[in-house]
Coordinates of C-alpha atoms and ligand atoms in Angstrom, one line a residue:
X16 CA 26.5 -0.9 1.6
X17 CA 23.5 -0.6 -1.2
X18 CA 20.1 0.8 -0.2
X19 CA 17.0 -0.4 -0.8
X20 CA 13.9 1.3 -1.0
X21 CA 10.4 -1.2 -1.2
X22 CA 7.4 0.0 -1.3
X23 CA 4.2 -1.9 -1.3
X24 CA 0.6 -2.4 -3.0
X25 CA -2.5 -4.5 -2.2
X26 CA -3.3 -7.2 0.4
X27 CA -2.1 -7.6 3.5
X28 CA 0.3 -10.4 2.2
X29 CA 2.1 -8.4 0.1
X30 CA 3.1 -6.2 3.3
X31 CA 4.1 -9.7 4.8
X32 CA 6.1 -10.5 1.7
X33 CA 7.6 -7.4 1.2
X34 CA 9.0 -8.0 4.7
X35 CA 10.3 -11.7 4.0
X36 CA 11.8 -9.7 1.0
X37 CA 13.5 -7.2 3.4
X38 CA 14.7 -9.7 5.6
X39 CA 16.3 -11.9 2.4
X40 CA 18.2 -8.8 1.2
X41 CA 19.5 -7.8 5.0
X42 CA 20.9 -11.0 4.8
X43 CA 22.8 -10.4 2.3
X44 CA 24.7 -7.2 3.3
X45 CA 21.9 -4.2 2.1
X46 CA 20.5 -1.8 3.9
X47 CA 16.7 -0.9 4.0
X48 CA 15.8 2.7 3.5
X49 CA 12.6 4.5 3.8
X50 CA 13.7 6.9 1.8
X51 CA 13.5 6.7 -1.7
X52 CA 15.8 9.1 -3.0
X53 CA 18.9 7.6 -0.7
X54 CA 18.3 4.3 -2.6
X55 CA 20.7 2.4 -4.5
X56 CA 17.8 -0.6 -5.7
X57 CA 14.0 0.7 -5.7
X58 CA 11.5 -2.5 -5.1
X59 CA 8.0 -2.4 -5.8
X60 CA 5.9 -4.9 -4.8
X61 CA 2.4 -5.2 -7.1
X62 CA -1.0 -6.2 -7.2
X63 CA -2.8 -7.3 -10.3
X64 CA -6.5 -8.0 -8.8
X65 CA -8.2 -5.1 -10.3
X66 CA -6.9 -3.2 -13.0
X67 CA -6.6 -0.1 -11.4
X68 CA -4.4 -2.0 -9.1
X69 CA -2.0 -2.3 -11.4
X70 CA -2.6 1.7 -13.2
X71 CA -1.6 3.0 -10.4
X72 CA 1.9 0.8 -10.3
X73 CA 2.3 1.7 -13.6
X74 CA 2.4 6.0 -12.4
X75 CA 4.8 4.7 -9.6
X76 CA 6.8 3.1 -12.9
X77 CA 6.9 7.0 -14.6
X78 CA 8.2 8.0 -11.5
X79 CA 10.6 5.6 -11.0
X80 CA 12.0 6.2 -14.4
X81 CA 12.6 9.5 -13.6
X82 CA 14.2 8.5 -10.4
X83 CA 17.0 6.5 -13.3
X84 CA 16.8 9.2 -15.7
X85 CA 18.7 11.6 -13.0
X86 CA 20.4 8.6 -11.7
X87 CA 21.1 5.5 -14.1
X88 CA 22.7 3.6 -11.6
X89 CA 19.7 3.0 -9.6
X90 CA 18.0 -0.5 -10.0
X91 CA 14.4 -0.2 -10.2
X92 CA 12.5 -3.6 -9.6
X93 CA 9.1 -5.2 -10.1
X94 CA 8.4 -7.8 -7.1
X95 CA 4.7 -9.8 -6.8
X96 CA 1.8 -10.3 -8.6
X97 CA 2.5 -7.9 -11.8
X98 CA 5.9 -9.2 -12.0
X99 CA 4.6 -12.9 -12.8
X100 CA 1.1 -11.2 -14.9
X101 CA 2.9 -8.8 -17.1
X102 CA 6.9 -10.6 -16.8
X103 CA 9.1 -9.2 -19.8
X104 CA 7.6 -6.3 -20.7
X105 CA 8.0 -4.5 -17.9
X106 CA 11.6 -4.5 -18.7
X107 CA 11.1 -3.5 -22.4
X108 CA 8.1 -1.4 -22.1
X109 CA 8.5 -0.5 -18.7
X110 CA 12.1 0.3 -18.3
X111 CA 12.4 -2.0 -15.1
X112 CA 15.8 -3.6 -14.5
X113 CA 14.5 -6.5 -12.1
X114 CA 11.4 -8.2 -12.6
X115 CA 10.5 -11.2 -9.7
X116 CA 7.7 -13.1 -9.1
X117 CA 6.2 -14.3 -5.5
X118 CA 8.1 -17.6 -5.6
X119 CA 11.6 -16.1 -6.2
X120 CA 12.6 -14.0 -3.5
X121 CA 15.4 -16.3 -2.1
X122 CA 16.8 -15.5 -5.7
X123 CA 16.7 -12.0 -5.3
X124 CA 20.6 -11.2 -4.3
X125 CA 21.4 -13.1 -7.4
X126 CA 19.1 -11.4 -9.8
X127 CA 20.3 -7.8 -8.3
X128 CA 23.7 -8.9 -8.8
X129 CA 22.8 -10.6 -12.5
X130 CA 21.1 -6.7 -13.1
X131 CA 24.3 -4.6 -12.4
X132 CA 26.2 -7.2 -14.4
X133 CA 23.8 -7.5 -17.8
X134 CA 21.3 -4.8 -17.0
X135 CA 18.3 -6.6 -16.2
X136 CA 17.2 -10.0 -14.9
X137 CA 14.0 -11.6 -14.1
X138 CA 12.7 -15.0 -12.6
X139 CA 9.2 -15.4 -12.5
X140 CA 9.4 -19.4 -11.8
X141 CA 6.5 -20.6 -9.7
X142 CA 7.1 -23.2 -7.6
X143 CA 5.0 -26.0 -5.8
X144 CA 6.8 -26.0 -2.7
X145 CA 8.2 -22.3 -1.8
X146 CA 7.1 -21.1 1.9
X147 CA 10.2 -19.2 2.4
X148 CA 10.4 -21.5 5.4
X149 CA 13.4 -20.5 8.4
X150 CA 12.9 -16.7 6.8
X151 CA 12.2 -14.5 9.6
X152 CA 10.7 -11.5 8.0
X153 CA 12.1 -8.1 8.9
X154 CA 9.1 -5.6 10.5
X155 CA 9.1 -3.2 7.7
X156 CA 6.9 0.5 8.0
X157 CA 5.2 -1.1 11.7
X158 CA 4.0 0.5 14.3
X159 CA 5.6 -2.1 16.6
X160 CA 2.2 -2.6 17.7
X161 CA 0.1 -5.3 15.1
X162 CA 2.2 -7.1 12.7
X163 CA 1.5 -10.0 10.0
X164 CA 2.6 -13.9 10.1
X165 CA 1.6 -16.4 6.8
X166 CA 0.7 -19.2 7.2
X167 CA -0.7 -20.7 3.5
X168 CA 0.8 -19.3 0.3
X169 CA -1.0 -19.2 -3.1
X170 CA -4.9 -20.6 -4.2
X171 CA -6.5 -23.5 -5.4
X172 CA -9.3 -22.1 -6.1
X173 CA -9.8 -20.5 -9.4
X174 CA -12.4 -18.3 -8.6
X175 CA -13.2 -17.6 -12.5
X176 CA -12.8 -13.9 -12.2
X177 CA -9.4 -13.7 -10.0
X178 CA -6.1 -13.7 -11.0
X179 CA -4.2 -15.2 -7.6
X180 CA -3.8 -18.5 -8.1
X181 CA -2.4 -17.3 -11.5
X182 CA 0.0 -15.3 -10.4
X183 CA 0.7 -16.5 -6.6
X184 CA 0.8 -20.3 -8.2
X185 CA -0.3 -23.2 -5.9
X186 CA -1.7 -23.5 -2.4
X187 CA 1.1 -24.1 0.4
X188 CA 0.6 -24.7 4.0
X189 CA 3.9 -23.4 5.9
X190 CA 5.4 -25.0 8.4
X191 CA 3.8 -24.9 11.7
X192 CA 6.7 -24.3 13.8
X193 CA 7.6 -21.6 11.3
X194 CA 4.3 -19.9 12.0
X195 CA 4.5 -20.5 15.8
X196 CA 8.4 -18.9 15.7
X197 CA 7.2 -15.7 13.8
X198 CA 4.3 -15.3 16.7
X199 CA 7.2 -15.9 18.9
X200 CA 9.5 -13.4 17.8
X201 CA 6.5 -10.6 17.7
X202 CA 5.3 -11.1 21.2
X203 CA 9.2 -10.8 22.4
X204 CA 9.5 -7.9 20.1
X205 CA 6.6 -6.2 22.1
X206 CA 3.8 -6.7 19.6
X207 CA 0.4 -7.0 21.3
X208 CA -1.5 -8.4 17.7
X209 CA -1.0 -10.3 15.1
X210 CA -2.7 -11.4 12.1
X211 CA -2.6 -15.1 10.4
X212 CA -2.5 -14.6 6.7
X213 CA -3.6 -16.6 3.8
X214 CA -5.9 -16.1 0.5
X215 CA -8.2 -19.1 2.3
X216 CA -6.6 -19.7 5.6
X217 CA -9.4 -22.1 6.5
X218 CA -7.8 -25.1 3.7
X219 CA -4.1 -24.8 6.0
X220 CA -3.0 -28.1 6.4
X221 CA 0.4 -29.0 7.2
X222 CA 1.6 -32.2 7.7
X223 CA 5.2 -33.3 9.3
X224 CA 7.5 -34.2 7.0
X225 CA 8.5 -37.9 8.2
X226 CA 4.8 -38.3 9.3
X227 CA 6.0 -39.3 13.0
X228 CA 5.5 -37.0 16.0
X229 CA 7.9 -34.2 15.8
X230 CA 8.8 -31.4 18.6
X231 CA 8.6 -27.8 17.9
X232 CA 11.9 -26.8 17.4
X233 CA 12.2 -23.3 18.4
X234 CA 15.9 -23.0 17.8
X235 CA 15.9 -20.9 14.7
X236 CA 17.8 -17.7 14.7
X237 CA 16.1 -14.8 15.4
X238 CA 16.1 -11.8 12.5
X239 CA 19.4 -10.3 13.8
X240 CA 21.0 -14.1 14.2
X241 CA 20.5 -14.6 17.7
X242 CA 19.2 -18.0 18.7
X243 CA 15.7 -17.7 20.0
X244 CA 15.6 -18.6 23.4
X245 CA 12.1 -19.4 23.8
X246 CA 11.4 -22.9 26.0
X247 CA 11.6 -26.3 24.2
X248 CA 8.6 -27.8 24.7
X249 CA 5.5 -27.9 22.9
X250 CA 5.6 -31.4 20.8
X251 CA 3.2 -31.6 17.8
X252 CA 2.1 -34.8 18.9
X253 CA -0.4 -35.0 16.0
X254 CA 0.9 -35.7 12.2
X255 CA -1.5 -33.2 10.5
X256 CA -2.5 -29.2 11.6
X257 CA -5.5 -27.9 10.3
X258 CA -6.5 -24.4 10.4
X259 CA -8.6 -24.4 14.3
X260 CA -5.7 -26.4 14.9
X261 CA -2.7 -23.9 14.3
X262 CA -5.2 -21.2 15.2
X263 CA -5.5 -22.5 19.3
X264 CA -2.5 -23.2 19.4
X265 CA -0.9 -19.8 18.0
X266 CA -3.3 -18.2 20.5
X267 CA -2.1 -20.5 23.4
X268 CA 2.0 -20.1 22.6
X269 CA 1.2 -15.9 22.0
X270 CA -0.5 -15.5 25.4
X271 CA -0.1 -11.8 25.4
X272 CA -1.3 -11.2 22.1
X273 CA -4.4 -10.5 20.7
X274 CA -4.8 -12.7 17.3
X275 CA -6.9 -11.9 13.8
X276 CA -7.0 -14.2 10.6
X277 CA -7.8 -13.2 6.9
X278 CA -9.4 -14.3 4.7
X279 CA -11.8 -16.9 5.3
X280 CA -13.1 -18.5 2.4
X281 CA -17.4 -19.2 3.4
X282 CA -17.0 -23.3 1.6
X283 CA -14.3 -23.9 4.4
X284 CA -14.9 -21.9 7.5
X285 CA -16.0 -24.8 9.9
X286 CA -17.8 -24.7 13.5
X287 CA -14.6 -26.0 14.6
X288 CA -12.8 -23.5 13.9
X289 CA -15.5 -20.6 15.7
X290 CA -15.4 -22.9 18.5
X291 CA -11.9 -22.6 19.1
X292 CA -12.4 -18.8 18.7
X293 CA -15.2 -18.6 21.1
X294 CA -13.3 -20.6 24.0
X295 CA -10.0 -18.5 23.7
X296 CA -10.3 -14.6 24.4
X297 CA -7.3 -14.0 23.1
X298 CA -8.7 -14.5 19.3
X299 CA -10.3 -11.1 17.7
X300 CA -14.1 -11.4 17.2
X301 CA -14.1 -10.5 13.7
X302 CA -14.6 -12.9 10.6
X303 CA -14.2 -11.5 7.1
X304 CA -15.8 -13.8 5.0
X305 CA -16.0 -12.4 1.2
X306 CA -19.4 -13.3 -0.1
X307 CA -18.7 -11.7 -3.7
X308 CA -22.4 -12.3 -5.0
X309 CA -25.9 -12.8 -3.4
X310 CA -27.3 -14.6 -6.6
X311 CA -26.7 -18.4 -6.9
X312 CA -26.4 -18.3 -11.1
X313 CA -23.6 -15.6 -10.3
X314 CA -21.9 -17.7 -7.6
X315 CA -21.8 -20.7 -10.0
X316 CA -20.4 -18.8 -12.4
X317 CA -17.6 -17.8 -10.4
X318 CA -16.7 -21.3 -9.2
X319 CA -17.3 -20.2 -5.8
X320 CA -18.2 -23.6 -4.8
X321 CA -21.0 -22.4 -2.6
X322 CA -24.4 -20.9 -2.7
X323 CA -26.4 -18.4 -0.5
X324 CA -27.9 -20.5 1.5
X325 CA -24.7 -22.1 2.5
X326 CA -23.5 -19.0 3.3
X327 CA -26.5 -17.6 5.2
X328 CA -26.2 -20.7 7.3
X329 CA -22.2 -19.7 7.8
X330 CA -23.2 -16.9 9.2
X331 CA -26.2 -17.9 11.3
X332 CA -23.4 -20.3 12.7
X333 CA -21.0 -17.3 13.1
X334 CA -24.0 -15.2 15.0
X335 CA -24.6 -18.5 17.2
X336 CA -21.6 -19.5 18.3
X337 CA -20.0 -16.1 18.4
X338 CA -23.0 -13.5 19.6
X339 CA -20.8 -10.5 20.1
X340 CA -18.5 -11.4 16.3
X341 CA -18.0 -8.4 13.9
X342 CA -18.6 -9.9 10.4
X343 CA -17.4 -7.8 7.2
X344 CA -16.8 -8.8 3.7
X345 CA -16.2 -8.4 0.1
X346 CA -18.7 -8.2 -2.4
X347 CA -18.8 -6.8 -6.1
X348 CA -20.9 -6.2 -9.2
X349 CA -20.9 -6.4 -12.6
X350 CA -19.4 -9.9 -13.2
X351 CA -20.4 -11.3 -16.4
X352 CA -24.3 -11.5 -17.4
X353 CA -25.4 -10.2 -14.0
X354 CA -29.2 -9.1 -14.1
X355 CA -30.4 -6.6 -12.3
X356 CA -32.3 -9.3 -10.7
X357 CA -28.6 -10.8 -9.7
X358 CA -27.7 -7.2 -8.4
X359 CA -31.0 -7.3 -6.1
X360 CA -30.1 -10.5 -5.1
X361 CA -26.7 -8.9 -3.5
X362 CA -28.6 -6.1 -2.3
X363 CA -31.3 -8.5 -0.7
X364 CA -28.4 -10.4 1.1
X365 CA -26.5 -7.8 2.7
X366 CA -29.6 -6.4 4.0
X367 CA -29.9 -10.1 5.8
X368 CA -26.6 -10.4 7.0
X369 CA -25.7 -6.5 8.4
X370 CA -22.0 -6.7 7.4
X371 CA -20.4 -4.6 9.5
X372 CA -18.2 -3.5 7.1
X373 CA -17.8 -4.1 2.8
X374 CA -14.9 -3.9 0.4
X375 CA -17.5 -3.2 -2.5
X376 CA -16.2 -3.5 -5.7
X377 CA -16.9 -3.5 -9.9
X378 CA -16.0 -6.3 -12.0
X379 CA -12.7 -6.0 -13.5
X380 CA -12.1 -8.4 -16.3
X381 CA -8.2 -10.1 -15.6
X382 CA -6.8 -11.5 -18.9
X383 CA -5.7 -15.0 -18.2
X384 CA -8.5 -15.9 -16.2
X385 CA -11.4 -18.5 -17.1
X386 CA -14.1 -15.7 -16.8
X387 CA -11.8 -13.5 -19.4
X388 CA -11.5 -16.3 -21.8
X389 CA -15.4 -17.7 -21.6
X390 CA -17.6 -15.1 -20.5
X391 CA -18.0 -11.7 -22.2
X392 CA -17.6 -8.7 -19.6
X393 CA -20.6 -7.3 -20.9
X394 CA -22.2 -5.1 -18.3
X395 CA -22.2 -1.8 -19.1
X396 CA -19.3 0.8 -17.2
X397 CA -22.2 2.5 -16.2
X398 CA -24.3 0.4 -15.0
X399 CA -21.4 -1.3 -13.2
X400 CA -21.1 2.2 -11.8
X401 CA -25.0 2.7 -10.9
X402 CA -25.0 -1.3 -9.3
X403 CA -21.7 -0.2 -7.0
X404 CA -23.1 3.5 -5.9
X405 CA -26.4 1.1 -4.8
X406 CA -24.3 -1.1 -3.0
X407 CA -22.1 1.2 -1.4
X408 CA -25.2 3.6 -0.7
X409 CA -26.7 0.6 1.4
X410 CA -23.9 -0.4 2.9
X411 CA -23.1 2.5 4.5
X412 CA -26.8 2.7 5.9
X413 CA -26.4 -0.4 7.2
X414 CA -22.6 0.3 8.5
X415 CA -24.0 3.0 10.2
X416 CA -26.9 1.6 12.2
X417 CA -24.5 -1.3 12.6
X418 CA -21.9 1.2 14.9
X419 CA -25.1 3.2 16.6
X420 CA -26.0 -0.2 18.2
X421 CA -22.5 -0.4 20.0
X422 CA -23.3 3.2 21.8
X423 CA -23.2 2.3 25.0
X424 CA -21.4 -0.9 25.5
X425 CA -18.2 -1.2 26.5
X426 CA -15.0 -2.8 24.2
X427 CA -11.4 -3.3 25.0
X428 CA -9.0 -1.1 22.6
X429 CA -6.1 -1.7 21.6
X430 CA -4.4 1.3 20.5
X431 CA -2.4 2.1 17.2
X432 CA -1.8 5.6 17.3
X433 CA -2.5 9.2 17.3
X434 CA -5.5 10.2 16.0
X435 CA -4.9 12.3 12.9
X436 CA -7.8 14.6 14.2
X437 CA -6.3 15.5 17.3
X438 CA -3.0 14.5 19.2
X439 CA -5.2 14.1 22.8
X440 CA -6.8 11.3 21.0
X441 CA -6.0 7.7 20.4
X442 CA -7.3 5.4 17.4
X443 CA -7.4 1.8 17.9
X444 CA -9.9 -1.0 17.3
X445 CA -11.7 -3.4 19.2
X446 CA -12.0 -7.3 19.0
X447 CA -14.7 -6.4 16.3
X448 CA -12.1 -4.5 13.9
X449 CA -14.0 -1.3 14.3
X450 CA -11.9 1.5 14.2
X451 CA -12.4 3.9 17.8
X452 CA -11.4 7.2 18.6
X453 CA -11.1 7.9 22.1
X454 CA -9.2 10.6 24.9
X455 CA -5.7 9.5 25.3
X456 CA -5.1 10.5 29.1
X457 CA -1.7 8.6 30.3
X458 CA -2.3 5.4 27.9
X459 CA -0.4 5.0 24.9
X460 CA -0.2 3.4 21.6
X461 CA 0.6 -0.5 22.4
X462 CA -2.1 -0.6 25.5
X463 CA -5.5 -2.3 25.5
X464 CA -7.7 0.0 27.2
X465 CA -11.4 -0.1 28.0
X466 CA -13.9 2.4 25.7
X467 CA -17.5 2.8 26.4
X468 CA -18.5 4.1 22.9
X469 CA -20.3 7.7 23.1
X470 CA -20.8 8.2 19.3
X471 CA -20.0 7.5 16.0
X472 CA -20.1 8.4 12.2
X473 CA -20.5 5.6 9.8
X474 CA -16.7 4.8 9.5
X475 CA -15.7 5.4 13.3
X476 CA -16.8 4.9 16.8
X477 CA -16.1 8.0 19.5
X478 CA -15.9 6.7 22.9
X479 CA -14.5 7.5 26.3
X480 CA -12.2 5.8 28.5
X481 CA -13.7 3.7 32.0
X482 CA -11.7 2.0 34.1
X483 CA -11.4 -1.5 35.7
X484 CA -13.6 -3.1 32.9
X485 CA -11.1 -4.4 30.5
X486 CA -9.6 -7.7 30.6
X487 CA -6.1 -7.8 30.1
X488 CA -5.1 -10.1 27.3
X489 CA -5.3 -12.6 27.7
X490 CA -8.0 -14.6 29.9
X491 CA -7.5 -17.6 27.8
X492 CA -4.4 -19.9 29.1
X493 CA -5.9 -23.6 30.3
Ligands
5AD27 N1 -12.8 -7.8 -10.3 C1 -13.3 -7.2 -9.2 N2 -13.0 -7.6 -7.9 C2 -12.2 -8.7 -7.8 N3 -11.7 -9.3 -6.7 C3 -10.9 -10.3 -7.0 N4 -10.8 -10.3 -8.4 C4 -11.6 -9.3 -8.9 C5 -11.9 -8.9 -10.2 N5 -11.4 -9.5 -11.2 C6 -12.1 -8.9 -5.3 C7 -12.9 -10.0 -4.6 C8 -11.8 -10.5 -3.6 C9 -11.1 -9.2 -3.3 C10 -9.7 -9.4 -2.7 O1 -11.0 -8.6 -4.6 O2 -14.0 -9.4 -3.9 O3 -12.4 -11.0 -2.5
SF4_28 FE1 -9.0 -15.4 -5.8 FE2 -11.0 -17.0 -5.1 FE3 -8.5 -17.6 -4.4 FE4 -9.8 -15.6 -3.2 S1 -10.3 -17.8 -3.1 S2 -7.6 -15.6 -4.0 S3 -11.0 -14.8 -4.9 S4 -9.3 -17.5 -6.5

C-alpha cells in the first residue's frame, strides 16, 4: 500500500483541507504517514498570502528534491494555494511531479496515478460549486481534543491586496447537514471543541436544493464506512441557513462541545449573530475580526467595504452584547501610499479597541491582485519595518495590560496539553482564546477545568486550579 506524507502551511483551512485530502486518498487504498522518509507520495499543502509564505515552501521544495534525488520513485506534490498561483512551473522549475489546486482534491487518485504513468500531472481547475460535500475529513496531526469543520469555501471579496479569492476561486456555502455531520462525528470521536471555518464565515448561506423543507439526513458513513448512527430528527424546516443560523444550531446538535468560528469579516458580523453567541454558553467568547487599517483612505483602497467608524461601532456592539468577549485581529502596514498619518491612524485605533491579541503584518505585494496591478508598493522596506516594530511594540503593551486585568478572575480551561515548560503543567485556553498555563493535579488534556489566573507575561496567563466553579459544557440545551 503507498504512503503518503502531507504536510501543511498557513490558515487553519488548509489543516482542514489537508485532512479532506487525507480522507480522499484513504479511500482510495493509501496509507497516511507521519513520517516522511517512509513515504511513497510527499504532499505539500501551500499558502501564497505573503510572500514569505511561499519562500519558505519553496526550502521545503530543496528538501523534497533531495528526498527524489536519493529516491526517484517518490512523488512529490504541490496541493493549495501555490499550486493554483505558481501552476506549471513548479513542475519545471520546481521539480514537483503533482501540482493541485484547492478545487481538485476528489481528482487526486487520478493525477497520482496519471504521475507514475507520464511523470507529472496537474489540475488546477477552479470550480463554482466544489464543497467536497459527503467527505468526511480524516483527523490528521490532532490532539483528539479541538478539531476544524468548514463551512464556506473560497472569497468574494477581492480585498485589493489578497490573493484568496484568486487562488481559492468563488465563495461556497457547504451543505448544512454536511457541517452538522462533521460536528457529529467529532463529538462521538471525543472532541470537546471545534472550530467553524471560512475566509468570511459571517456571508454562509446555504440554501436546500429543491427549496422545500428537507430533514437532516444523518445517514452518511462515518470516516471508516460505518453508518453514523446518530438520531434522525432535526428537520431544517427553513429553506435558507445563514451564518447565526448554522452557528445555534451546530452549538445545540454538539451539546458537549465548546464551539469557535474564524474569521469574521467586520461589513458582515451582525447583532444576530452575537446574540446567538451570548444566549448559548456553549459558543467561545472570542471574535477575531481583522481590521487591516485604522485610516479610511487606506480601507477604501483595499475594498474593504467598511470604514472605522463602522468598525468601532462592531465592536462597541461586540463589548455590549458580549461584556466578557476576547476580541483579537489582524492588522498590517505598508499598503500602498500609506502616510504616516495612515500609520497613526492604525496606531490610534488599536489603542481604542484593546485587541487582545494581533496578527501584525507588512504589506506584501501578491502579483495578480488589483493592488499589484494599480497601486505602486511604494513604501519603503524600512519604513514598513519601522511602521510594524511600532505596531507590534504597542500591541504588546496593550496585550499585556489586556492579560493583567484577568488576574484574579476565574475562567474555565480546556486543556490541550503538556506544558512544554514543565510536565506538572497543563496549557489550555479559555472561552477568550488566551492561552493558560496552570498545575495539572489529576486533570488531563481533554477536561475543562476551572483556573483563577495568578499571573501572566504578555503571551500567557499563569493560574491555579479552584474547584466547583466551572460549568461543565454545556449550560446551553433549551
Ligand atoms: N500582505 C500582507 N498581509 C496580507 N494579508 C492578506 N494579504 C496580505 C498581503 N498581501 C493578511 C491580512 C489577512 C491575513 C490572513 O493576512 O491581514 O487578514
Ligand atoms: Fe482576502 Fe479579503 Fe477575502 Fe479575507 S476577505 S480572504 S482578506 S479577499
Amino acid at each position: 500500500m503507498s504512503k503518503v506524507y502531507i504536510e501543511t502551511y498557513g490558515c487553519q483551512m488548509n489543516v482542514a483541507d489537508s485532512e479532506t485530502v487525507a480522507s480522499i486518498l484513504k479511500k482510495s487504498g493509501y496509507e497516511i504517514t507521519e513520517d516522511m522518509h517512509a513515504a511513497d507520495i510527499v504532499l505539500v499543502n501551500t499558502c501564497s498570502v505573503r510572500e514569505n509564505a511561499e519562500t519558505r515552501v519553496y526550502g521545503r521544495l530543496a528538501v523534497f528534491r533531495q528526498l527524489r534525488k536519493a529516491n526517484p520513485d517518490v512523488v512529490v506534490g504541490v496541493l493549495g494555494c501555490m499550486a493554483e498561483r505558481v501552476k506549471e512551473e513548479l513542475i519545471t522549475k520546481q521539480g514537483v511531479n503533482l501540482v493541485a489546486g484547492p478545487d481538485s482534491y476528489r481528482t487526486l487518485p487520478e493525477l497520482l496515478a496519471k504521475s507514475s504513468v507520464s511523470g507529472n500531472a496537474i489540475d488546477i481547475e477552479l470550480s463554482t460549486e466544489e464543497t467536497y460535500a459527503g467527505i468526511c475529513p480524516t483527523r490528521l496531526e490532532s490532539n483528539g481534543i479541538s478539531g476544524f469543520v468548514s463551512i464556506t469555501r473560497g472569497c468574494n471579496n477581492f480585498c485589493t491586496y489578497c490573493i484568496v479569492p484568486y487562488t481559492r476561486g468563488r465563495e461556497r456555502s457547504r451543505d448544512a447537514k454536511d457541517i452538522i455531520t462533521e460536528a457529529l462525528d467529532l463529538q462521538e470521536r471525543g472532541y470537546k471543541e471545534l472550530t467553524l471555518l471560512g475566509q468570511n464565515v459571517n456571508s454562509y448561506a446555504f440554501k436546500t436544493e429543491d427549496g422545500r423543507q428537507k430533514t437532516l439526513d444523518r445517514r452518511q458513513e462515518t470516516e471508516d464506512g460505518t453508518p453514523n448512527r446518530r438520531r434522525e430528527t432535526g428537520d431544517t424546516r427553513q429553506e435558507t441557513w445563514d451564518f447565526p443560523r448554522l452557528l445555534e444550531q451546530v452549538a445545540k446538535e454538539v451539546p458537549s462541545m465548546r464551539i469557535r468560528f474564524t474569521t469574521s469579516h467586520p461589513k458582515d458580523m451582525s447583532d444576530e449573530t452575537l446574540r446567538v453567541i451570548a444566549r448559548n454558553a456553549n459558543i467561545c467568547r472570542h471574535i477575531h475580526l481583522p481590521v487591516q487599517s485604522g485610516s479610511n483612505r487606506i480601507l477604501k483602497l483595499m475594498n474593504r467595504k467598511y470604514d472605522r467608524e463602522w468598525y468601532l461601532n462592531r465592536i462597541r456592539a461586540i463589548r455590549e452584547i458580549l461584556p466578557d468577549c476576547g476580541i483579537t485581529t489582524d492588522v498590517f502596514c505598508g499598503f500602498p501610499s500609506e502616510t504616516d498619518e495612515d500609520h497613526q491612524d492604525s496606531l490610534a485605533l488599536m489603542k481604542e479597541v484593546r485587541f487582545d491579541f494581533a496578527f501584525m503584518y507588512k504589506y506584501s505585494e501578491r502579483p495578480g491582485t488589483y493592488a499589484a496591478d494599480h497601486l505602486p508598493d511604494d513604501i519603503a522596506e524600512e519604513v514598513k519595518g519601522a511602521r510594524l516594530q511600532e505596531i507590534i511594540k504597542l500591541q504588546g503593551e496593550i496585550g499585556l495590560a489586556s492579560n493583567r486585568s484577568d488576574i484574579g478572575k476565574t475562567f474555565d480551561v480546556l486543556a490541550e496539553g503538556s506544558s512544554k515548560k514543565s510536565k506538572v503543567q497543563l496549557y489550555g485556553r479559555n472561552p477568550q482564546n488566551k492561552v493558560i498555563v496552570f498545575p495539572m493535579e489529576d486533570k488531563r488534556p481533554g477536561d475543562i477545568v476551572s483556573v483563577k489566573v495568578t499571573d501572566c507575561t504578555g503571551a500567557t496567563l499563569k493560574g491555579l486550579q479552584v474547584s466547583g466553579v466551572g460549568y461543565q459544557v454545556p449550560a446551553s440545551r433549551g
